[in-house]
Amino acid sequence: MDTTRILDGKALAKKIQGELRSQIQTQVESGKRPPGLAVLRVGDDPASAVYVRNKERSCERVGIASFGRHFPADTSAEEIAAEIDRLNTDDRVDGILLQLPLPDHLDAVSLLLKIDPDKDADGLHPVNMGRLMRGEPGLRSCTPAGVMALLKEYDLDPKGKNAVIVGRSILVGKPMALMLLEANATVTVAHSKTQNLPEVIRNADILVAAVGRPQMITGDMVKPGSIVADVGINRITDGEGNSKLVGDVDFESAKENASFITPVPGGVGPMTVAMLLKNTVEAYLEKIG
């Protein structure tokens, strides 16, 4: 399909950051404190270091104060829980994010539960998941919220469409299914145990790929005229030993059939960070009234 359009997450993220920046400016000029985000990182996972740095730079760009901390890999669960408790009661902090993955000796679930749901910038607390399930206002999981924002920006209404999500993680797949249902799509969640997976994918008017397997979805699985949102970020090495980032969808072959597609990088990735900032600003505006 020569007319395939790119869903440009980079451009939309920039636009959202501009809107947030002016919202914050208005509040600060009226004498209010700026919003605050605390990103907690434990250990030295190189990808996490890059993500956290990006998040802190983005905060700086829009005027959000950073209260992050980096803990050594051998930090105890008690120490991190104590830091979360402290941030829960710190009035300057509107959003708290625990950067995953954590070192093996730490249980992410029990630590995430300690975050005040109204400061849960990642939208992953069971209370916020429950609010999403019930269609109530609340902080939304960033990556699927980013996909929904892209659809809205390009006037792509999911109503009545067949949406197929490949991957059922709590981070993306499950909240994505709920958001698309809320937008009146007919939703199928496919995964590694799904029978006839290529056949299921071929039925998708809207395809969201979130499996973490490089270029697993090829162009022949993509329905002509469909919308493809690729959440995967995988680093691969080519024959010459050069490394590059690719998604879960084979972009070159998929764009022959899709009418809209997100690139990797520059598609869903920047939107995830934009939604994290948006969650923080929403929590802030709620608090300062």
mmCIF file of N, CA and C in Angstrom, residues 24-130:
data_model
loop_
_atom_site.group_PDB
_atom_site.id
_atom_site.type_symbol
_atom_site.label_atom_id
_atom_site.label_comp_id
_atom_site.label_asym_id
_atom_site.label_seq_id
_atom_site.Cartn_x
_atom_site.Cartn_y
_atom_site.Cartn_z
ATOM 1 N N ILE A 24 1.648 23.859 33.064
ATOM 2 C CA ILE A 24 2.482 23.996 34.269
ATOM 3 C C ILE A 24 2.884 25.455 34.471
ATOM 4 N N GLN A 25 3.257 26.099 33.371
ATOM 5 C CA GLN A 25 3.672 27.506 33.420
ATOM 6 C C GLN A 25 2.574 28.387 34.035
ATOM 7 N N THR A 26 1.339 28.144 33.592
ATOM 8 C CA THR A 26 0.194 28.909 34.107
ATOM 9 C C THR A 26 0.099 28.783 35.620
ATOM 10 N N GLN A 27 0.254 27.536 36.119
ATOM 11 C CA GLN A 27 0.148 27.292 37.566
ATOM 12 C C GLN A 27 1.292 27.948 38.329
ATOM 13 N N VAL A 28 2.511 27.797 37.788
ATOM 14 C CA VAL A 28 3.695 28.334 38.477
ATOM 15 C C VAL A 28 3.642 29.862 38.506
ATOM 16 N N GLU A 29 3.182 30.466 37.391
ATOM 17 C CA GLU A 29 3.078 31.933 37.344
ATOM 18 C C GLU A 29 2.030 32.467 38.324
ATOM 19 N N SER A 30 1.044 31.606 38.659
ATOM 20 C CA SER A 30 0.044 32.041 39.639
ATOM 21 C C SER A 30 0.505 31.758 41.071
ATOM 22 N N GLY A 31 1.795 31.377 41.219
ATOM 23 C CA GLY A 31 2.360 31.216 42.560
ATOM 24 C C GLY A 31 2.337 29.795 43.102
ATOM 25 N N LYS A 32 1.903 28.811 42.280
ATOM 26 C CA LYS A 32 1.868 27.419 42.738
ATOM 27 C C LYS A 32 3.228 26.747 42.523
ATOM 28 N N ARG A 33 3.462 25.675 43.285
ATOM 29 C CA ARG A 33 4.698 24.892 43.085
ATOM 30 C C ARG A 33 4.599 24.126 41.758
ATOM 31 N N PRO A 34 5.724 23.700 41.191
ATOM 32 C CA PRO A 34 5.644 22.862 39.987
ATOM 33 C C PRO A 34 5.256 21.426 40.365
ATOM 34 N N PRO A 35 4.759 20.625 39.400
ATOM 35 C CA PRO A 35 4.514 19.211 39.695
ATOM 36 C C PRO A 35 5.827 18.468 39.937
ATOM 37 N N GLY A 36 5.763 17.355 40.667
ATOM 38 C CA GLY A 36 6.971 16.590 40.966
ATOM 39 C C GLY A 36 6.807 15.117 40.638
ATOM 40 N N LEU A 37 7.847 14.533 40.047
ATOM 41 C CA LEU A 37 7.867 13.098 39.727
ATOM 42 C C LEU A 37 9.102 12.460 40.330
ATOM 43 N N ALA A 38 8.914 11.337 41.012
ATOM 44 C CA ALA A 38 10.051 10.598 41.583
ATOM 45 C C ALA A 38 10.190 9.270 40.849
ATOM 46 N N VAL A 39 11.312 9.080 40.152
ATOM 47 C CA VAL A 39 11.589 7.805 39.489
ATOM 48 C C VAL A 39 12.633 7.066 40.323
ATOM 49 N N LEU A 40 12.282 5.865 40.783
ATOM 50 C CA LEU A 40 13.201 5.076 41.600
ATOM 51 C C LEU A 40 13.811 3.972 40.741
ATOM 52 N N ARG A 41 15.138 3.928 40.750
ATOM 53 C CA ARG A 41 15.828 2.892 39.977
ATOM 54 C C ARG A 41 16.715 2.097 40.919
ATOM 55 N N VAL A 42 16.696 0.774 40.768
ATOM 56 C CA VAL A 42 17.500 -0.097 41.632
ATOM 57 C C VAL A 42 18.433 -0.912 40.751
ATOM 58 N N GLY A 43 19.743 -0.863 41.056
ATOM 59 C CA GLY A 43 20.704 -1.654 40.283
ATOM 60 C C GLY A 43 21.158 -0.935 39.025
ATOM 61 N N ASP A 44 21.827 -1.685 38.151
ATOM 62 C CA ASP A 44 22.502 -1.051 37.012
ATOM 63 C C ASP A 44 22.112 -1.629 35.660
ATOM 64 N N ASP A 45 20.830 -1.957 35.505
ATOM 65 C CA ASP A 45 20.363 -2.422 34.199
ATOM 66 C C ASP A 45 20.572 -1.295 33.184
ATOM 67 N N PRO A 46 21.388 -1.541 32.120
ATOM 68 C CA PRO A 46 21.735 -0.438 31.202
ATOM 69 C C PRO A 46 20.519 0.162 30.490
ATOM 70 N N ALA A 47 19.560 -0.681 30.098
ATOM 71 C CA ALA A 47 18.361 -0.149 29.414
ATOM 72 C C ALA A 47 17.580 0.752 30.362
ATOM 73 N N SER A 48 17.445 0.322 31.630
ATOM 74 C CA SER A 48 16.725 1.138 32.626
ATOM 75 C C SER A 48 17.393 2.492 32.810
ATOM 76 N N ALA A 49 18.719 2.491 32.811
ATOM 77 C CA ALA A 49 19.463 3.750 32.988
ATOM 78 C C ALA A 49 19.103 4.729 31.873
ATOM 79 N N VAL A 50 19.036 4.214 30.643
ATOM 80 C CA VAL A 50 18.689 5.057 29.485
ATOM 81 C C VAL A 50 17.259 5.573 29.620
ATOM 82 N N TYR A 51 16.324 4.663 29.976
ATOM 83 C CA TYR A 51 14.917 5.060 30.119
ATOM 84 C C TYR A 51 14.752 6.142 31.173
ATOM 85 N N VAL A 52 15.421 5.937 32.318
ATOM 86 C CA VAL A 52 15.274 6.902 33.420
ATOM 87 C C VAL A 52 15.841 8.258 33.014
ATOM 88 N N ARG A 53 16.977 8.238 32.323
ATOM 89 C CA ARG A 53 17.584 9.493 31.874
ATOM 90 C C ARG A 53 16.629 10.236 30.926
ATOM 91 N N ASN A 54 16.015 9.470 29.999
ATOM 92 C CA ASN A 54 15.035 10.076 29.071
ATOM 93 C C ASN A 54 13.865 10.691 29.821
ATOM 94 N N LYS A 55 13.374 9.970 30.823
ATOM 95 C CA LYS A 55 12.225 10.460 31.597
ATOM 96 C C LYS A 55 12.586 11.742 32.337
ATOM 97 N N GLU A 56 13.801 11.764 32.914
ATOM 98 C CA GLU A 56 14.205 12.954 33.681
ATOM 99 C C GLU A 56 14.411 14.158 32.759
ATOM 100 N N ARG A 57 14.959 13.917 31.571
ATOM 101 C CA ARG A 57 15.136 15.009 30.592
ATOM 102 C C ARG A 57 13.781 15.556 30.149
ATOM 103 N N SER A 58 12.840 14.642 29.928
ATOM 104 C CA SER A 58 11.499 15.068 29.504
ATOM 105 C C SER A 58 10.820 15.894 30.587
ATOM 106 N N CYS A 59 11.016 15.478 31.851
ATOM 107 C CA CYS A 59 10.469 16.248 32.984
ATOM 108 C C CYS A 59 10.998 17.678 32.941
ATOM 109 N N GLU A 60 12.304 17.765 32.748
ATOM 110 C CA GLU A 60 12.974 19.070 32.722
ATOM 111 C C GLU A 60 12.379 19.961 31.623
ATOM 112 N N ARG A 61 12.144 19.344 30.444
ATOM 113 C CA ARG A 61 11.612 20.106 29.304
ATOM 114 C C ARG A 61 10.253 20.720 29.594
ATOM 115 N N VAL A 62 9.401 20.003 30.338
ATOM 116 C CA VAL A 62 8.047 20.534 30.559
ATOM 117 C C VAL A 62 7.903 21.290 31.878
ATOM 118 N N GLY A 63 8.930 21.215 32.733
ATOM 119 C CA GLY A 63 8.859 21.961 33.997
ATOM 120 C C GLY A 63 8.406 21.139 35.195
ATOM 121 N N ILE A 64 8.557 19.797 35.096
ATOM 122 C CA ILE A 64 8.252 18.912 36.236
ATOM 123 C C ILE A 64 9.531 18.735 37.051
ATOM 124 N N ALA A 65 9.420 18.902 38.372
ATOM 125 C CA ALA A 65 10.590 18.718 39.238
ATOM 126 C C ALA A 65 10.851 17.219 39.426
ATOM 127 N N SER A 66 12.144 16.823 39.377
ATOM 128 C CA SER A 66 12.507 15.407 39.544
ATOM 129 C C SER A 66 12.970 15.126 40.966
ATOM 130 N N PHE A 67 12.422 14.054 41.558
ATOM 131 C CA PHE A 67 12.844 13.660 42.910
ATOM 132 C C PHE A 67 13.345 12.219 42.908
ATOM 133 N N GLY A 68 13.972 11.832 41.813
ATOM 134 C CA GLY A 68 14.370 10.427 41.647
ATOM 135 C C GLY A 68 15.527 10.017 42.543
ATOM 136 N N ARG A 69 15.651 8.700 42.731
ATOM 137 C CA ARG A 69 16.801 8.147 43.449
ATOM 138 C C ARG A 69 17.268 6.873 42.781
ATOM 139 N N HIS A 70 18.582 6.674 42.821
ATOM 140 C CA HIS A 70 19.168 5.454 42.261
ATOM 141 C C HIS A 70 19.764 4.658 43.416
ATOM 142 N N PHE A 71 19.259 3.440 43.613
ATOM 143 C CA PHE A 71 19.732 2.586 44.706
ATOM 144 C C PHE A 71 20.696 1.528 44.180
ATOM 145 N N PRO A 72 21.684 1.126 45.006
ATOM 146 C CA PRO A 72 22.544 0.006 44.599
ATOM 147 C C PRO A 72 21.738 -1.290 44.427
ATOM 148 N N ALA A 73 22.265 -2.224 43.641
ATOM 149 C CA ALA A 73 21.546 -3.468 43.313
ATOM 150 C C ALA A 73 21.190 -4.297 44.546
ATOM 151 N N ASP A 74 22.000 -4.185 45.613
ATOM 152 C CA ASP A 74 21.745 -5.046 46.785
ATOM 153 C C ASP A 74 20.850 -4.386 47.840
ATOM 154 N N THR A 75 20.183 -3.292 47.480
ATOM 155 C CA THR A 75 19.289 -2.600 48.433
ATOM 156 C C THR A 75 18.148 -3.533 48.850
ATOM 157 N N SER A 76 17.780 -3.485 50.120
ATOM 158 C CA SER A 76 16.717 -4.379 50.618
ATOM 159 C C SER A 76 15.334 -3.830 50.257
ATOM 160 N N ALA A 77 14.369 -4.740 50.249
ATOM 161 C CA ALA A 77 12.976 -4.361 49.973
ATOM 162 C C ALA A 77 12.488 -3.341 51.008
ATOM 163 N N GLU A 78 12.946 -3.516 52.263
ATOM 164 C CA GLU A 78 12.524 -2.612 53.348
ATOM 165 C C GLU A 78 12.957 -1.172 53.059
ATOM 166 N N GLU A 79 14.190 -1.015 52.567
ATOM 167 C CA GLU A 79 14.696 0.338 52.278
ATOM 168 C C GLU A 79 13.889 1.000 51.163
ATOM 169 N N ILE A 80 13.559 0.225 50.137
ATOM 170 C CA ILE A 80 12.808 0.804 49.017
ATOM 171 C C ILE A 80 11.380 1.122 49.458
ATOM 172 N N ALA A 81 10.794 0.216 50.252
ATOM 173 C CA ALA A 81 9.437 0.449 50.771
ATOM 174 C C ALA A 81 9.413 1.721 51.629
ATOM 175 N N ALA A 82 10.474 1.917 52.411
ATOM 176 C CA ALA A 82 10.542 3.112 53.274
ATOM 177 C C ALA A 82 10.615 4.378 52.422
ATOM 178 N N GLU A 83 11.363 4.307 51.312
ATOM 179 C CA GLU A 83 11.474 5.461 50.415
ATOM 180 C C GLU A 83 10.114 5.753 49.751
ATOM 181 N N ILE A 84 9.403 4.688 49.351
ATOM 182 C CA ILE A 84 8.071 4.874 48.751
ATOM 183 C C ILE A 84 7.122 5.516 49.767
ATOM 184 N N ASP A 85 7.174 5.027 51.015
ATOM 185 C CA ASP A 85 6.325 5.616 52.078
ATOM 186 C C ASP A 85 6.607 7.103 52.242
ATOM 187 N N ARG A 86 7.901 7.439 52.198
ATOM 188 C CA ARG A 86 8.303 8.836 52.378
ATOM 189 C C ARG A 86 7.757 9.695 51.230
ATOM 190 N N LEU A 87 7.876 9.180 50.004
ATOM 191 C CA LEU A 87 7.396 9.924 48.832
ATOM 192 C C LEU A 87 5.868 10.038 48.823
ATOM 193 N N ASN A 88 5.196 8.995 49.333
ATOM 194 C CA ASN A 88 3.718 9.035 49.413
ATOM 195 C C ASN A 88 3.239 10.226 50.230
ATOM 196 N N THR A 89 4.037 10.609 51.247
ATOM 197 C CA THR A 89 3.604 11.698 52.132
ATOM 198 C C THR A 89 4.275 13.035 51.802
ATOM 199 N N ASP A 90 5.148 13.024 50.770
ATOM 200 C CA ASP A 90 5.836 14.260 50.379
ATOM 201 C C ASP A 90 4.915 15.081 49.462
ATOM 202 N N ASP A 91 4.518 16.258 49.930
ATOM 203 C CA ASP A 91 3.556 17.081 49.180
ATOM 204 C C ASP A 91 4.092 17.627 47.868
ATOM 205 N N ARG A 92 5.408 17.580 47.681
ATOM 206 C CA ARG A 92 5.976 18.107 46.424
ATOM 207 C C ARG A 92 5.921 17.062 45.302
ATOM 208 N N VAL A 93 5.621 15.813 45.686
ATOM 209 C CA VAL A 93 5.667 14.699 44.729
ATOM 210 C C VAL A 93 4.256 14.297 44.316
ATOM 211 N N ASP A 94 3.981 14.361 43.008
ATOM 212 C CA ASP A 94 2.654 13.999 42.490
ATOM 213 C C ASP A 94 2.653 12.637 41.819
ATOM 214 N N GLY A 95 3.813 12.200 41.355
ATOM 215 C CA GLY A 95 3.913 10.908 40.667
ATOM 216 C C GLY A 95 5.115 10.128 41.173
ATOM 217 N N ILE A 96 4.914 8.812 41.355
ATOM 218 C CA ILE A 96 6.017 7.927 41.770
ATOM 219 C C ILE A 96 6.086 6.793 40.756
ATOM 220 N N LEU A 97 7.305 6.498 40.313
ATOM 221 C CA LEU A 97 7.480 5.426 39.346
ATOM 222 C C LEU A 97 8.629 4.537 39.802
ATOM 223 N N LEU A 98 8.375 3.239 39.874
ATOM 224 C CA LEU A 98 9.428 2.278 40.194
ATOM 225 C C LEU A 98 9.854 1.647 38.882
ATOM 226 N N GLN A 99 11.088 1.936 38.460
ATOM 227 C CA GLN A 99 11.559 1.461 37.152
ATOM 228 C C GLN A 99 11.784 -0.055 37.191
ATOM 229 N N LEU A 100 11.128 -0.764 36.298
ATOM 230 C CA LEU A 100 11.296 -2.220 36.191
ATOM 231 C C LEU A 100 12.238 -2.522 35.025
ATOM 232 N N PRO A 101 12.928 -3.662 34.993
ATOM 233 C CA PRO A 101 12.914 -4.742 35.977
ATOM 234 C C PRO A 101 13.726 -4.408 37.221
ATOM 235 N N LEU A 102 13.384 -5.070 38.331
ATOM 236 C CA LEU A 102 14.134 -4.934 39.576
ATOM 237 C C LEU A 102 15.106 -6.111 39.698
ATOM 238 N N PRO A 103 16.158 -5.958 40.511
ATOM 239 C CA PRO A 103 17.026 -7.116 40.770
ATOM 240 C C PRO A 103 16.204 -8.301 41.318
ATOM 241 N N ASP A 104 16.707 -9.521 41.089
ATOM 242 C CA ASP A 104 15.934 -10.739 41.370
ATOM 243 C C ASP A 104 15.429 -10.888 42.807
ATOM 244 N N HIS A 105 16.157 -10.327 43.773
ATOM 245 C CA HIS A 105 15.744 -10.549 45.175
ATOM 246 C C HIS A 105 14.565 -9.668 45.586
ATOM 247 N N LEU A 106 14.136 -8.775 44.685
ATOM 248 C CA LEU A 106 13.037 -7.860 45.036
ATOM 249 C C LEU A 106 11.758 -8.271 44.317
ATOM 250 N N ASP A 107 10.629 -8.201 45.037
ATOM 251 C CA ASP A 107 9.338 -8.535 44.450
ATOM 252 C C ASP A 107 8.651 -7.255 43.979
ATOM 253 N N ALA A 108 8.591 -7.102 42.668
ATOM 254 C CA ALA A 108 8.039 -5.868 42.089
ATOM 255 C C ALA A 108 6.593 -5.649 42.522
ATOM 256 N N VAL A 109 5.791 -6.718 42.538
ATOM 257 C CA VAL A 109 4.363 -6.580 42.815
ATOM 258 C C VAL A 109 4.122 -5.977 44.198
ATOM 259 N N SER A 110 4.809 -6.524 45.214
ATOM 260 C CA SER A 110 4.556 -6.017 46.576
ATOM 261 C C SER A 110 5.048 -4.580 46.733
ATOM 262 N N LEU A 111 6.104 -4.207 46.006
ATOM 263 C CA LEU A 111 6.596 -2.827 46.101
ATOM 264 C C LEU A 111 5.671 -1.863 45.355
ATOM 265 N N LEU A 112 5.181 -2.272 44.191
ATOM 266 C CA LEU A 112 4.249 -1.415 43.443
ATOM 267 C C LEU A 112 2.971 -1.167 44.245
ATOM 268 N N LEU A 113 2.566 -2.172 45.035
ATOM 269 C CA LEU A 113 1.356 -2.036 45.863
ATOM 270 C C LEU A 113 1.496 -0.947 46.923
ATOM 271 N N LYS A 114 2.756 -0.637 47.274
ATOM 272 C CA LYS A 114 2.993 0.358 48.329
ATOM 273 C C LYS A 114 2.808 1.802 47.822
ATOM 274 N N ILE A 115 2.828 1.975 46.500
ATOM 275 C CA ILE A 115 2.676 3.330 45.944
ATOM 276 C C ILE A 115 1.229 3.788 46.118
ATOM 277 N N ASP A 116 1.043 5.013 46.592
ATOM 278 C CA ASP A 116 -0.293 5.606 46.709
ATOM 279 C C ASP A 116 -0.935 5.611 45.311
ATOM 280 N N PRO A 117 -2.117 4.976 45.136
ATOM 281 C CA PRO A 117 -2.735 4.904 43.800
ATOM 282 C C PRO A 117 -2.887 6.268 43.130
ATOM 283 N N ASP A 118 -3.068 7.334 43.923
ATOM 284 C CA ASP A 118 -3.219 8.666 43.334
ATOM 285 C C ASP A 118 -1.884 9.275 42.914
ATOM 286 N N LYS A 119 -0.774 8.576 43.235
ATOM 287 C CA LYS A 119 0.553 9.023 42.781
ATOM 288 C C LYS A 119 1.190 7.992 41.839
ATOM 289 N N ASP A 120 0.381 7.041 41.407
ATOM 290 C CA ASP A 120 0.874 5.922 40.591
ATOM 291 C C ASP A 120 1.039 6.364 39.137
ATOM 292 N N ALA A 121 2.164 7.008 38.850
ATOM 293 C CA ALA A 121 2.369 7.629 37.527
ATOM 294 C C ALA A 121 2.342 6.620 36.386
ATOM 295 N N ASP A 122 2.629 5.356 36.694
ATOM 296 C CA ASP A 122 2.653 4.320 35.668
ATOM 297 C C ASP A 122 1.286 3.698 35.415
ATOM 298 N N GLY A 123 0.316 4.023 36.291
ATOM 299 C CA GLY A 123 -1.039 3.485 36.121
ATOM 300 C C GLY A 123 -1.153 1.983 36.316
ATOM 301 N N LEU A 124 -0.225 1.394 37.107
ATOM 302 C CA LEU A 124 -0.202 -0.069 37.231
ATOM 303 C C LEU A 124 -0.746 -0.588 38.556
ATOM 304 N N HIS A 125 -1.084 0.313 39.486
ATOM 305 C CA HIS A 125 -1.608 -0.129 40.782
ATOM 306 C C HIS A 125 -2.964 -0.817 40.566
ATOM 307 N N PRO A 126 -3.239 -1.913 41.322
ATOM 308 C CA PRO A 126 -4.522 -2.612 41.156
ATOM 309 C C PRO A 126 -5.738 -1.680 41.283
ATOM 310 N N VAL A 127 -5.634 -0.635 42.110
ATOM 311 C CA VAL A 127 -6.748 0.314 42.242
ATOM 312 C C VAL A 127 -6.993 1.028 40.908
ATOM 313 N N ASN A 128 -5.905 1.441 40.244
ATOM 314 C CA ASN A 128 -6.054 2.119 38.950
ATOM 315 C C ASN A 128 -6.498 1.150 37.854
ATOM 316 N N MET A 129 -6.008 -0.091 37.935
ATOM 317 C CA MET A 129 -6.466 -1.117 36.986
ATOM 318 C C MET A 129 -7.973 -1.349 37.173
ATOM 319 N N GLY A 130 -8.406 -1.366 38.433
ATOM 320 C CA GLY A 130 -9.822 -1.548 38.742
ATOM 321 C C GLY A 130 -10.664 -0.382 38.234
#
